[in-house]
PDB file of C-alpha atoms in Angstrom:
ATOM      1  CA  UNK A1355     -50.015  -5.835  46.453  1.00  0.00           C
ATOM      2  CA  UNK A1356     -49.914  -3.215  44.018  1.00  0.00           C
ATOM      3  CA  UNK A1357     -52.221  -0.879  46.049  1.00  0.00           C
ATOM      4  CA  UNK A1358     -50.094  -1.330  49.411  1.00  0.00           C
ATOM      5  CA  UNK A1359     -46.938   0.094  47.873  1.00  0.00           C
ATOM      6  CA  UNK A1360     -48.337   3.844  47.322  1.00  0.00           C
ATOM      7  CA  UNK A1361     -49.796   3.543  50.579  1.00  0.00           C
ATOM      8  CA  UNK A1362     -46.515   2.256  52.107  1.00  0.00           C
ATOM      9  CA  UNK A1363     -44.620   5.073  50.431  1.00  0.00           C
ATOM     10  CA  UNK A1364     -47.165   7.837  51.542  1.00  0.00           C
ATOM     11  CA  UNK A1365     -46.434   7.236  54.897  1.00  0.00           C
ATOM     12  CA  UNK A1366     -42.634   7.044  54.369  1.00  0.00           C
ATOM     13  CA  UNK A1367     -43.304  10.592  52.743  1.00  0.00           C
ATOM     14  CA  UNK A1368     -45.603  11.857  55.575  1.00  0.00           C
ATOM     15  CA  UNK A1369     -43.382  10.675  58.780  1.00  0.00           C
ATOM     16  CA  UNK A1370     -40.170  12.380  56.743  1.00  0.00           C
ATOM     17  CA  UNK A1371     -42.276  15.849  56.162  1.00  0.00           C
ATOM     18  CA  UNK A1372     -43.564  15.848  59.780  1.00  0.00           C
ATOM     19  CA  UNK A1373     -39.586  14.545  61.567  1.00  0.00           C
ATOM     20  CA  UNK A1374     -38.674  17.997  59.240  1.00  0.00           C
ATOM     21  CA  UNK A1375     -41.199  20.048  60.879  1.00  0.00           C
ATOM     22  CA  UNK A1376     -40.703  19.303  64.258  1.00  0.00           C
ATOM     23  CA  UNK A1377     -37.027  19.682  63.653  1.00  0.00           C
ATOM     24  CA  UNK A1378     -37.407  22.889  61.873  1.00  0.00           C
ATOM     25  CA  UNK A1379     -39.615  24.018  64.550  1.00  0.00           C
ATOM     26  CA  UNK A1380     -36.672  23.118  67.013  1.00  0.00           C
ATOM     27  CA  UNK A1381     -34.011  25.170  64.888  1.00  0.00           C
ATOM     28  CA  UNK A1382     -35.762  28.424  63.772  1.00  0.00           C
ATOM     29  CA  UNK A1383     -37.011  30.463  66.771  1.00  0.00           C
ATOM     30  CA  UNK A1384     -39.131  32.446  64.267  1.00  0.00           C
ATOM     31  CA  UNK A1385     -41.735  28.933  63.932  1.00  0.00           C
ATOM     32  CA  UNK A1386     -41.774  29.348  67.684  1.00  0.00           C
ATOM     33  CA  UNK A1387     -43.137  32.836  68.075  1.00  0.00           C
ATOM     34  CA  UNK A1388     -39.303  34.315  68.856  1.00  0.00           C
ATOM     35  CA  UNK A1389     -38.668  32.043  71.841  1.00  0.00           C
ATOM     36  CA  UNK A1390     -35.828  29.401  72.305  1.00  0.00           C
ATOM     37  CA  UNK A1391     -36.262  25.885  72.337  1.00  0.00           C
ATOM     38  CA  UNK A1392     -34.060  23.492  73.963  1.00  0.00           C
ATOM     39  CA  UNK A1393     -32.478  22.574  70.753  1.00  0.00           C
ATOM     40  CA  UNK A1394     -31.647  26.612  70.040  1.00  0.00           C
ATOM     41  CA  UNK A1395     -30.467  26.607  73.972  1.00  0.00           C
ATOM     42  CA  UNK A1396     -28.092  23.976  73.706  1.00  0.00           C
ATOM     43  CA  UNK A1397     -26.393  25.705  70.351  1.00  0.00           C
ATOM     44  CA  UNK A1398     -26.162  28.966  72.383  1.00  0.00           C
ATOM     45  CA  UNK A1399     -24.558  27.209  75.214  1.00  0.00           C
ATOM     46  CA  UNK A1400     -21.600  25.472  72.401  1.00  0.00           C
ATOM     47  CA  UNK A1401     -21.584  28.748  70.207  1.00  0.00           C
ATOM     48  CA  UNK A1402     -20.318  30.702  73.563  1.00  0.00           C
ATOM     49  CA  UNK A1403     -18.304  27.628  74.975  1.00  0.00           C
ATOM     50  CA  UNK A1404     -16.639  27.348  71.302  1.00  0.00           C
ATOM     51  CA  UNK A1405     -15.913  31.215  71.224  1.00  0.00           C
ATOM     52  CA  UNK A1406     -14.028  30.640  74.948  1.00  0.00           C
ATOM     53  CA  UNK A1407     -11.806  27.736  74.009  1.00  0.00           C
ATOM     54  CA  UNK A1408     -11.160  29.875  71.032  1.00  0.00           C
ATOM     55  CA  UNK A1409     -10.597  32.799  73.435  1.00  0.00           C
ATOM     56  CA  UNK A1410      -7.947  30.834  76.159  1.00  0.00           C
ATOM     57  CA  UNK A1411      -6.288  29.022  73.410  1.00  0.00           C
ATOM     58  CA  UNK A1412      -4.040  32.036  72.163  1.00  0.00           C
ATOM     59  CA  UNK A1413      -2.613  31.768  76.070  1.00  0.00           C
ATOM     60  CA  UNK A1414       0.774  29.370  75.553  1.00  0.00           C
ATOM     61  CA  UNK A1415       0.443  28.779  79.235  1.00  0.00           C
ATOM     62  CA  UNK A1416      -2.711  27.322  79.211  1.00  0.00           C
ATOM     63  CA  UNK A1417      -2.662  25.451  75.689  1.00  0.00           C
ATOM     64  CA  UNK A1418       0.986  23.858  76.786  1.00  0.00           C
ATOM     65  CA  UNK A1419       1.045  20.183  76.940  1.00  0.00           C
ATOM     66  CA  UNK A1420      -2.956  19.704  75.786  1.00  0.00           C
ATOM     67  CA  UNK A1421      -2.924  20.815  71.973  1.00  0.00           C
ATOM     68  CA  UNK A1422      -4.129  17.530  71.795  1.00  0.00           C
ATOM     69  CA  UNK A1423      -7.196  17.998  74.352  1.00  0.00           C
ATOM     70  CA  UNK A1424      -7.530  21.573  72.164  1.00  0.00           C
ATOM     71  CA  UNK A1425      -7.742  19.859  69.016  1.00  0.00           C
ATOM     72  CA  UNK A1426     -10.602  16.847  69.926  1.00  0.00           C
ATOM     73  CA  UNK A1427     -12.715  19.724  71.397  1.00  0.00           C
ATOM     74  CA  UNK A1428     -12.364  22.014  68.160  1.00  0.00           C
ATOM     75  CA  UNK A1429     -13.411  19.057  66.153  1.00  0.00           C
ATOM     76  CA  UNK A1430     -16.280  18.183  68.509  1.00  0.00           C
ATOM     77  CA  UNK A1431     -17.311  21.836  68.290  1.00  0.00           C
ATOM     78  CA  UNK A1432     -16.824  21.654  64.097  1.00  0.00           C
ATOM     79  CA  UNK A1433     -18.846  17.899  64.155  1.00  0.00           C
ATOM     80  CA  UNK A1434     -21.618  19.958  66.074  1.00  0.00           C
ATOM     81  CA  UNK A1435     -21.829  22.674  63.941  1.00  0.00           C
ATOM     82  CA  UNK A1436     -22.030  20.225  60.560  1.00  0.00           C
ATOM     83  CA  UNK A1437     -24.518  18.318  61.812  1.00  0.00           C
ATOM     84  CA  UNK A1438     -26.364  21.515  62.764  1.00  0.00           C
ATOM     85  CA  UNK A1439     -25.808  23.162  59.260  1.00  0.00           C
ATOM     86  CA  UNK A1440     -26.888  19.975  57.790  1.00  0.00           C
ATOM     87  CA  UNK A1441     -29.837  19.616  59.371  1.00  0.00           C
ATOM     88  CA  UNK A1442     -30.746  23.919  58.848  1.00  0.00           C
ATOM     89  CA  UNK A1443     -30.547  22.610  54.766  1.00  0.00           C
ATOM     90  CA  UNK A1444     -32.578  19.658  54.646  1.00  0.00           C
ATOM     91  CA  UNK A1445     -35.357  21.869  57.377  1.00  0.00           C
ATOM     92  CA  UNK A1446     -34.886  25.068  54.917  1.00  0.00           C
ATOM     93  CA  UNK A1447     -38.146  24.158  52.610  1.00  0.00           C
ATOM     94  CA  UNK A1448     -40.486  24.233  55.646  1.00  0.00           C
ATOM     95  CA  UNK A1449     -39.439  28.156  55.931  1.00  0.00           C
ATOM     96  CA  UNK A1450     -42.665  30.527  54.892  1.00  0.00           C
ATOM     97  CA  UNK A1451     -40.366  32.562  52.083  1.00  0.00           C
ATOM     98  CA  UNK A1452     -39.177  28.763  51.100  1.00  0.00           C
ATOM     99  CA  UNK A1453     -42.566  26.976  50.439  1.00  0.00           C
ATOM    100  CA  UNK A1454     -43.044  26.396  46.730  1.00  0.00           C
ATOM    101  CA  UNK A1455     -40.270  27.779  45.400  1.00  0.00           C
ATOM    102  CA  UNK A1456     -38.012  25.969  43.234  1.00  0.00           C
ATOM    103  CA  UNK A1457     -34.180  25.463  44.357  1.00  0.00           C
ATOM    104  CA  UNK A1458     -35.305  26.748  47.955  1.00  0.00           C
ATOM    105  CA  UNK A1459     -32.384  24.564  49.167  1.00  0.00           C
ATOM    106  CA  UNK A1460     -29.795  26.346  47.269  1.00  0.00           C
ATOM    107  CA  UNK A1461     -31.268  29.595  47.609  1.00  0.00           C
ATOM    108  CA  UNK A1462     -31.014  29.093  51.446  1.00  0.00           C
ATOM    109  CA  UNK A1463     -27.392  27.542  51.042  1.00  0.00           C
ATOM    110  CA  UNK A1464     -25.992  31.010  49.702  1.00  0.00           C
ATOM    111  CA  UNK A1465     -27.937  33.231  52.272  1.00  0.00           C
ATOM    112  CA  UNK A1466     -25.930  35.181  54.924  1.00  0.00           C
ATOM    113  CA  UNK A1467     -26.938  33.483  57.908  1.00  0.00           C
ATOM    114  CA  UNK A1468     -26.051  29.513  55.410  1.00  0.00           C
ATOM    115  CA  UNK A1469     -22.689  31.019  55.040  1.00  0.00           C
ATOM    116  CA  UNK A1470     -21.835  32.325  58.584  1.00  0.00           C
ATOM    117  CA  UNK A1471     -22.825  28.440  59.763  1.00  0.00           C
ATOM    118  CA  UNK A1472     -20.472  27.061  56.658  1.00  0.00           C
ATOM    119  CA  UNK A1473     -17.615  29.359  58.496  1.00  0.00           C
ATOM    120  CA  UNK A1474     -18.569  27.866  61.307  1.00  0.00           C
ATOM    121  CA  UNK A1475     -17.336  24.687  60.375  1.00  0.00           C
ATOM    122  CA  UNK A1476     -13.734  25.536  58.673  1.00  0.00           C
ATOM    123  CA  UNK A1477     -11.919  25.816  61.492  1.00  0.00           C
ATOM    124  CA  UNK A1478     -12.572  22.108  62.270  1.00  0.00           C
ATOM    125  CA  UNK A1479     -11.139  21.535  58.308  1.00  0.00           C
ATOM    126  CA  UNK A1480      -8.401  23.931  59.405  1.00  0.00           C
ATOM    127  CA  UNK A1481      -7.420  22.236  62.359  1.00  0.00           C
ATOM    128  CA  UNK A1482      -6.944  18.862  60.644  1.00  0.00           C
ATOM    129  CA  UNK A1483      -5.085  19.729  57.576  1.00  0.00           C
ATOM    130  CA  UNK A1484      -2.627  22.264  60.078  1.00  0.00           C
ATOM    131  CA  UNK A1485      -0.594  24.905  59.014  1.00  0.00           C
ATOM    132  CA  UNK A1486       1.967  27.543  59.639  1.00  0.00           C
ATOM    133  CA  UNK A1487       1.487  30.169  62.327  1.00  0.00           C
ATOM    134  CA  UNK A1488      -0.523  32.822  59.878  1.00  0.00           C
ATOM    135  CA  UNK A1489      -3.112  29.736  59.029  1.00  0.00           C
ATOM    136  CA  UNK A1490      -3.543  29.280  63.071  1.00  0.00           C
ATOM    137  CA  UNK A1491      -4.379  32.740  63.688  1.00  0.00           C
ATOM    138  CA  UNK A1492      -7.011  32.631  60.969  1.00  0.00           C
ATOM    139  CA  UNK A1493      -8.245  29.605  62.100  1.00  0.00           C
ATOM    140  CA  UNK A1494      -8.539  31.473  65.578  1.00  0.00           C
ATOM    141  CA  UNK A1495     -10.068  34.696  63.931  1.00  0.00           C
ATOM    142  CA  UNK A1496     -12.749  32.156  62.491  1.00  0.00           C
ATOM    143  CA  UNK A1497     -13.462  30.485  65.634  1.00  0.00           C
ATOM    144  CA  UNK A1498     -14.494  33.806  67.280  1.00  0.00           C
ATOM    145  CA  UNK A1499     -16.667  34.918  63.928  1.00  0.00           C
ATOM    146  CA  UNK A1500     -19.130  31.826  65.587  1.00  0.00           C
ATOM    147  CA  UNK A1501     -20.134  34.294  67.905  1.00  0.00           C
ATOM    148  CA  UNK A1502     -22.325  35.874  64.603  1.00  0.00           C
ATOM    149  CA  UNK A1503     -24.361  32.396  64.980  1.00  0.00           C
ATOM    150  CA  UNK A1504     -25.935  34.047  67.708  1.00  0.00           C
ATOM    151  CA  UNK A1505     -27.773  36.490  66.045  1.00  0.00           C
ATOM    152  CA  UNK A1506     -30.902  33.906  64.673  1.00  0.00           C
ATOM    153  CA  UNK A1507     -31.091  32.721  68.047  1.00  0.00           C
ATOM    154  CA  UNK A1508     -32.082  36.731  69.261  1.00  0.00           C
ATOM    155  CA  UNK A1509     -35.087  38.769  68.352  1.00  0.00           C
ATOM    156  CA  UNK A1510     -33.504  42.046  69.179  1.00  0.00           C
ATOM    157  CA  UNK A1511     -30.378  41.629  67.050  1.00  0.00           C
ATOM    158  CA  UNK A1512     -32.832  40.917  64.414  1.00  0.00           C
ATOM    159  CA  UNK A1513     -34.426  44.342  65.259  1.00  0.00           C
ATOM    160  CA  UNK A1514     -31.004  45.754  65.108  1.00  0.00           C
ATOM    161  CA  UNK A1515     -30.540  44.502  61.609  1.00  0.00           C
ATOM    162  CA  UNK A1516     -33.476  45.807  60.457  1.00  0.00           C
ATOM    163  CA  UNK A1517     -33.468  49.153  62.242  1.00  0.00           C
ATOM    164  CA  UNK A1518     -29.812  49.759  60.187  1.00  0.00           C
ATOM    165  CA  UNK A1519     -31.487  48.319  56.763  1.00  0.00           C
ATOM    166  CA  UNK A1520     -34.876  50.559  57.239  1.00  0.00           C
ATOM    167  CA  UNK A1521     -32.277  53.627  58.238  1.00  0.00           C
ATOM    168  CA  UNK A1522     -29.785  52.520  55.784  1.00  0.00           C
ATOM    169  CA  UNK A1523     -30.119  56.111  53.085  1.00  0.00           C
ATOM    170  CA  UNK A1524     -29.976  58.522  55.939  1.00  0.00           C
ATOM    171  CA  UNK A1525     -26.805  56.568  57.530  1.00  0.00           C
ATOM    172  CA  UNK A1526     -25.536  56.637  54.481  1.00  0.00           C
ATOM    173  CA  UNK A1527     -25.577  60.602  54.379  1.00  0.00           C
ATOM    174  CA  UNK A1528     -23.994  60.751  57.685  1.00  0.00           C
ATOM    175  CA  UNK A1529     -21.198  58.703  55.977  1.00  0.00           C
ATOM    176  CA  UNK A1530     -20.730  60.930  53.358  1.00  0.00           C
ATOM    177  CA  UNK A1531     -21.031  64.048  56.236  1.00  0.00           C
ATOM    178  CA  UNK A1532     -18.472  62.387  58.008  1.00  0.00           C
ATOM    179  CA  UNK A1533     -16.476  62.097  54.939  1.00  0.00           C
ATOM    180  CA  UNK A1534     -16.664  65.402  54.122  1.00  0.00           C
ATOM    181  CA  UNK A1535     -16.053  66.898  57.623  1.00  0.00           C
ATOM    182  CA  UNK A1536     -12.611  64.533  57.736  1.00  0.00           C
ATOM    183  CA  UNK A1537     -11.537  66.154  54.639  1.00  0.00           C
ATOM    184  CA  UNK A1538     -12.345  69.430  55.389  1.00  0.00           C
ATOM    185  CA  UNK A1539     -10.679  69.394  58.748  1.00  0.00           C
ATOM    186  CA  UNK A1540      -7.279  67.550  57.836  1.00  0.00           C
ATOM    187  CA  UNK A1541      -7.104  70.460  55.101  1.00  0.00           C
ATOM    188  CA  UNK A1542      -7.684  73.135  57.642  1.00  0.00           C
ATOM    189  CA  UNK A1543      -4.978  71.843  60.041  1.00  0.00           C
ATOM    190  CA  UNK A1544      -2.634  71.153  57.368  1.00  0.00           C
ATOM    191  CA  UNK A1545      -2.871  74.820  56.585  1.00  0.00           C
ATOM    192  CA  UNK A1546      -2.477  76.530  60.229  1.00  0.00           C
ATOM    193  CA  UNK A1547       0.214  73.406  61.226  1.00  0.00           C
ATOM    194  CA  UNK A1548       2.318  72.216  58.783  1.00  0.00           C
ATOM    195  CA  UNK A1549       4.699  74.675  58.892  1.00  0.00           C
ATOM    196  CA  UNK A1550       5.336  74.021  62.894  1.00  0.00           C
ATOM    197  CA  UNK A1551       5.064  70.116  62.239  1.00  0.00           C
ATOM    198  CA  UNK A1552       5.626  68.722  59.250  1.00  0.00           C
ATOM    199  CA  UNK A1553       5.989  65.440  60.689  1.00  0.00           C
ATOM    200  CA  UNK A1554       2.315  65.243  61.671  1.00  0.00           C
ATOM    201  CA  UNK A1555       0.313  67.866  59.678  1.00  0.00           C
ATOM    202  CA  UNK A1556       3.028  68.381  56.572  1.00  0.00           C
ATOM    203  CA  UNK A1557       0.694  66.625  54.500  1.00  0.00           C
ATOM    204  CA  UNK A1558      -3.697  66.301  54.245  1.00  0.00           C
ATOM    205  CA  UNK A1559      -3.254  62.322  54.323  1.00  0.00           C
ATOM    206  CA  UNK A1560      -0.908  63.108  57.645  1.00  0.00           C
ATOM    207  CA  UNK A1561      -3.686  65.227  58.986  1.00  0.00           C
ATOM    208  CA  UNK A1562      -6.447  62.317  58.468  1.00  0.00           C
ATOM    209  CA  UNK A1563      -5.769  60.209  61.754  1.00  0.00           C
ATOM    210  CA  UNK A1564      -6.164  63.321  63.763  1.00  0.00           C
ATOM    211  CA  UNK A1565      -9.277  64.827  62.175  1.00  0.00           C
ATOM    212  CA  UNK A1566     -10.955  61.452  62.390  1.00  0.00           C
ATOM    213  CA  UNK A1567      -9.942  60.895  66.309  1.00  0.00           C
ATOM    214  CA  UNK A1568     -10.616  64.319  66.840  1.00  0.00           C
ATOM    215  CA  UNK A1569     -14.244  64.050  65.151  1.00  0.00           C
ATOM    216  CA  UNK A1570     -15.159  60.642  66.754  1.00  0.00           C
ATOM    217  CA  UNK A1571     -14.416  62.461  70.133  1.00  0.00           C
ATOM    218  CA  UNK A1572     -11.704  59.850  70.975  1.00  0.00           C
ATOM    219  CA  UNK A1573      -8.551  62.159  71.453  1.00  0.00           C
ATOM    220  CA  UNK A1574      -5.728  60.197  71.455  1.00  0.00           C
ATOM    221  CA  UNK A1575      -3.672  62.895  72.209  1.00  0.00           C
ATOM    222  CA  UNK A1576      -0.414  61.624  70.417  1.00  0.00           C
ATOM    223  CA  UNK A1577      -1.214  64.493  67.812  1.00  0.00           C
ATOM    224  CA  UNK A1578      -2.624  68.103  68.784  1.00  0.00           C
ATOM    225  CA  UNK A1579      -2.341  71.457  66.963  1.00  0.00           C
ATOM    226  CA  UNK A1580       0.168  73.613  68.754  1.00  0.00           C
ATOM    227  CA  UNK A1581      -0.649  76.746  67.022  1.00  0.00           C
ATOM    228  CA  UNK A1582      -3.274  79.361  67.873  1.00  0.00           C
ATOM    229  CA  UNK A1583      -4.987  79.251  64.622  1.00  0.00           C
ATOM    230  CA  UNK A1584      -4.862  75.256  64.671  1.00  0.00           C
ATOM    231  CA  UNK A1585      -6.241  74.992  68.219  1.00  0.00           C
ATOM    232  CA  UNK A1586      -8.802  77.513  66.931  1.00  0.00           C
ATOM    233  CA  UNK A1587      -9.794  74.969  63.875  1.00  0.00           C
ATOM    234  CA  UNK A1588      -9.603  72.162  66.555  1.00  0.00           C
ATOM    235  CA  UNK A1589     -11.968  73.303  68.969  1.00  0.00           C
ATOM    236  CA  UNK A1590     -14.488  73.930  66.231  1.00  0.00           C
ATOM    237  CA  UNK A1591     -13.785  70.095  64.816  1.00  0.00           C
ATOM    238  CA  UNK A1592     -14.158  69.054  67.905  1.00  0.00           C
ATOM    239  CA  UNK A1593     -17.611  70.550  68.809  1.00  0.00           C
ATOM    240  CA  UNK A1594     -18.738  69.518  65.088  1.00  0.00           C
ATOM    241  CA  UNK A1595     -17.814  65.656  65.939  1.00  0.00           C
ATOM    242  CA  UNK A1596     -20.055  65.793  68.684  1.00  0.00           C
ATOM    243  CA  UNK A1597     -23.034  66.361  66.441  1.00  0.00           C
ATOM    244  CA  UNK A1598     -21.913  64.377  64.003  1.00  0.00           C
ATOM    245  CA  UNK A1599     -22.016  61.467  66.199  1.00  0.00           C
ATOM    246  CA  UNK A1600     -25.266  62.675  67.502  1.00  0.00           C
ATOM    247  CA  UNK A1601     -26.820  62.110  64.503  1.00  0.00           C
ATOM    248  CA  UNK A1602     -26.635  58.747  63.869  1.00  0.00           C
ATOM    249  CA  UNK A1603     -27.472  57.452  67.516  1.00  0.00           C
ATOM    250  CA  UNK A1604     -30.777  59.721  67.587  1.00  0.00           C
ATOM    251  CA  UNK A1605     -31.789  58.150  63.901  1.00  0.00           C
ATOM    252  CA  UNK A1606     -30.798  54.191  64.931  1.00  0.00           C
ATOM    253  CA  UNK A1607     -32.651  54.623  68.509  1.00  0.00           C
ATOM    254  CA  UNK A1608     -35.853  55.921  67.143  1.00  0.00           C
ATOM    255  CA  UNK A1609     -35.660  52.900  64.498  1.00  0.00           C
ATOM    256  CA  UNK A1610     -35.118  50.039  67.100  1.00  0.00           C
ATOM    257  CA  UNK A1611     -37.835  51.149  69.149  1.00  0.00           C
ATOM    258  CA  UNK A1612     -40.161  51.286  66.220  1.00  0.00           C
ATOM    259  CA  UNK A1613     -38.886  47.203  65.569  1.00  0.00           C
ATOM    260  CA  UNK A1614     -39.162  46.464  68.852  1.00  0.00           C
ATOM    261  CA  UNK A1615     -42.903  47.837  68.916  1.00  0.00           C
ATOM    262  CA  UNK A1616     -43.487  46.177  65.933  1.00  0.00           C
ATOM    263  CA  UNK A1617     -42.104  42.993  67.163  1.00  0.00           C
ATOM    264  CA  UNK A1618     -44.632  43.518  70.316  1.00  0.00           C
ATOM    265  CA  UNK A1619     -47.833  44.110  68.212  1.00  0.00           C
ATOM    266  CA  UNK A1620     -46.995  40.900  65.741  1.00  0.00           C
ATOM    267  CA  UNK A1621     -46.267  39.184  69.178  1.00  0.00           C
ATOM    268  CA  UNK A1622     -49.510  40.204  70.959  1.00  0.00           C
ATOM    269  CA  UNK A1623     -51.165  39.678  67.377  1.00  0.00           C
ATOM    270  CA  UNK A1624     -49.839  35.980  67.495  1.00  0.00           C
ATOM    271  CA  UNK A1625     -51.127  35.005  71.216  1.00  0.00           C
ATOM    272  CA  UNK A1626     -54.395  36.502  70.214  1.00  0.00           C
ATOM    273  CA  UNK A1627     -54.782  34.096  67.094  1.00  0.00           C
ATOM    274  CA  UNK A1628     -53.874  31.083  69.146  1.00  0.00           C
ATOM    275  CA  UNK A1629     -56.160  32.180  72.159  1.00  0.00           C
ATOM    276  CA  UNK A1630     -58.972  32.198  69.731  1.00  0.00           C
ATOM    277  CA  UNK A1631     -57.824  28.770  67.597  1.00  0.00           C
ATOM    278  CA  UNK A1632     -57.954  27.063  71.086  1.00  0.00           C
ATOM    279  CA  UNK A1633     -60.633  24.214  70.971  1.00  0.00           C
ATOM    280  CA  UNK A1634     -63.367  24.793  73.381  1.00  0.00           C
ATOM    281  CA  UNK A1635     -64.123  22.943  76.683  1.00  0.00           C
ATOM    282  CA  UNK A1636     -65.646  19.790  76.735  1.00  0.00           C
ATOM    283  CA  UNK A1637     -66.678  19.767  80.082  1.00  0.00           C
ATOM    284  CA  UNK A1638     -70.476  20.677  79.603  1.00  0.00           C
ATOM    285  CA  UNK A1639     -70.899  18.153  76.588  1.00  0.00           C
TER     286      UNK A1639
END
């Protein structure tokens, strides 16, 4: 009797580890060499369909006479996404950075991607306890944020991420560049244009909104030096914000195409090692 009970509890212990596999293999696209299973499909499909109802609900036309409809499908969508963030905590341990190491659940529950699906799921809260009119439009603002759940589901915005992290001390620069070139330019046009309009360029915090439209090669146009010295300091911001745009672009699309090689080669690399793990044919034993 005594000897059944470990054995009895073993396999309790073994079915529970392997039901956590297969479901973490079902929720993580990385365990699946980047593609999507039907699982990940499925919680596209809701993320987008959650983001539209969020979307047509601000129209009072459409959301007249069916708050009620509105409010069973934003708790369907927030009883989905629980049971989804649930079951991402109890599959965490099976992740490669997770095995051995000790509070791996809570560790997991305060990572980036654990918190965007926990904001997931407040609107749902939001939309039960109500609220005044500033509460609803947060609780819409929220609702469209789900569309950041997306990005474990995708390899390339993965890439993305990491081509900004890898690039992150030379963007940085161009920040401070940028910074610079604001503050040098709203000075300049304060000094040819505040005399002729005060009301725009009479001070160097007046002068910011046009040196950073002016520099991001938007234009606006509501604001535009009217002197020749000014239009002479303009046209010379304005070539400068065309490089300084340049800049980062060039330095972000050389480092996604180096992840996206990358990504290739550990791909490749990964079809390789399972082509050769493949048991042999049995046919001439």
């Amino acid at each position: 009797m005594t000897s059944e009970t470990p054995a009895v509890g073993e396999t309790v212990v073994g079915i529970r580890s392997t039901l956590r596999h297969d479901l973490y293999r079902q929720l993580d696209p990385a365990a699946r060499s980047g593609y999507l299973s039907l699982l990940n499909r499925l919680l596209v499909l809701s993320i987008c369909l959650a983001a539209f109802v969020a979307v047509i609900e601000t129209e009072p036309i459409i959301v007249a006479g069916r708050e009620t409809m509105f409010r069973h499908i934003e708790l369907a969508f927030g009883t989905l996404f629980g049971l989804e963030y649930l079951a991402r905590l109890w599959v965490c341990v099976e992740q490669p950075e997770h095995h051995g190491v000790r509070r791996s659940r809570w560790r997991y529950a305060v990572s980036p991607a654990a918190i965007i699906d926990l904001i997931a799921i407040l609107p749902a809260l939001l939309a039960l306890a109500g609220g005044g009119a500033l509460v609803l439009r947060f609780f819409r603002v929220l609702r469209i944020l789900r569309l950041a759940k997306l990005g474990r589901m995708s390899r390339a915005w993965l890439n993305l991420i990491e081509a900004v992290h890898s690039r992150r001390h030379e963007l940085w620069l161009i920040f401070a560049l940028a910074g610079v070139a604001i503050l040098v330019s709203s000075t300049l046009l304060y000094w040819a244009e505040s005399d002729a309009q005060p009301e725009k360029f009479g001070s160097i915090p007046r002068a910011f909104w046009w040196a950073v439209v002016t520099l991001t090669t938007v234009g606006y146009g509501d604001i535009y030096p009217i002197t020749p010295l000014g239009k002479f300091f303009a046209s010379m911001v304005a070539v400068a914000g065309i490089g300084l745009i340049a800049l980062p672009t060039g330095i972000l699309a050389a480092a996604f195409s180096d992840a996206m090689q990358r990504d290739r080669r550990i791909e490749a690399q990964h079809r390789q090692d399972d082509s050769v793990n493949e048991p042999p044919d049995s046919d001439g034993a």
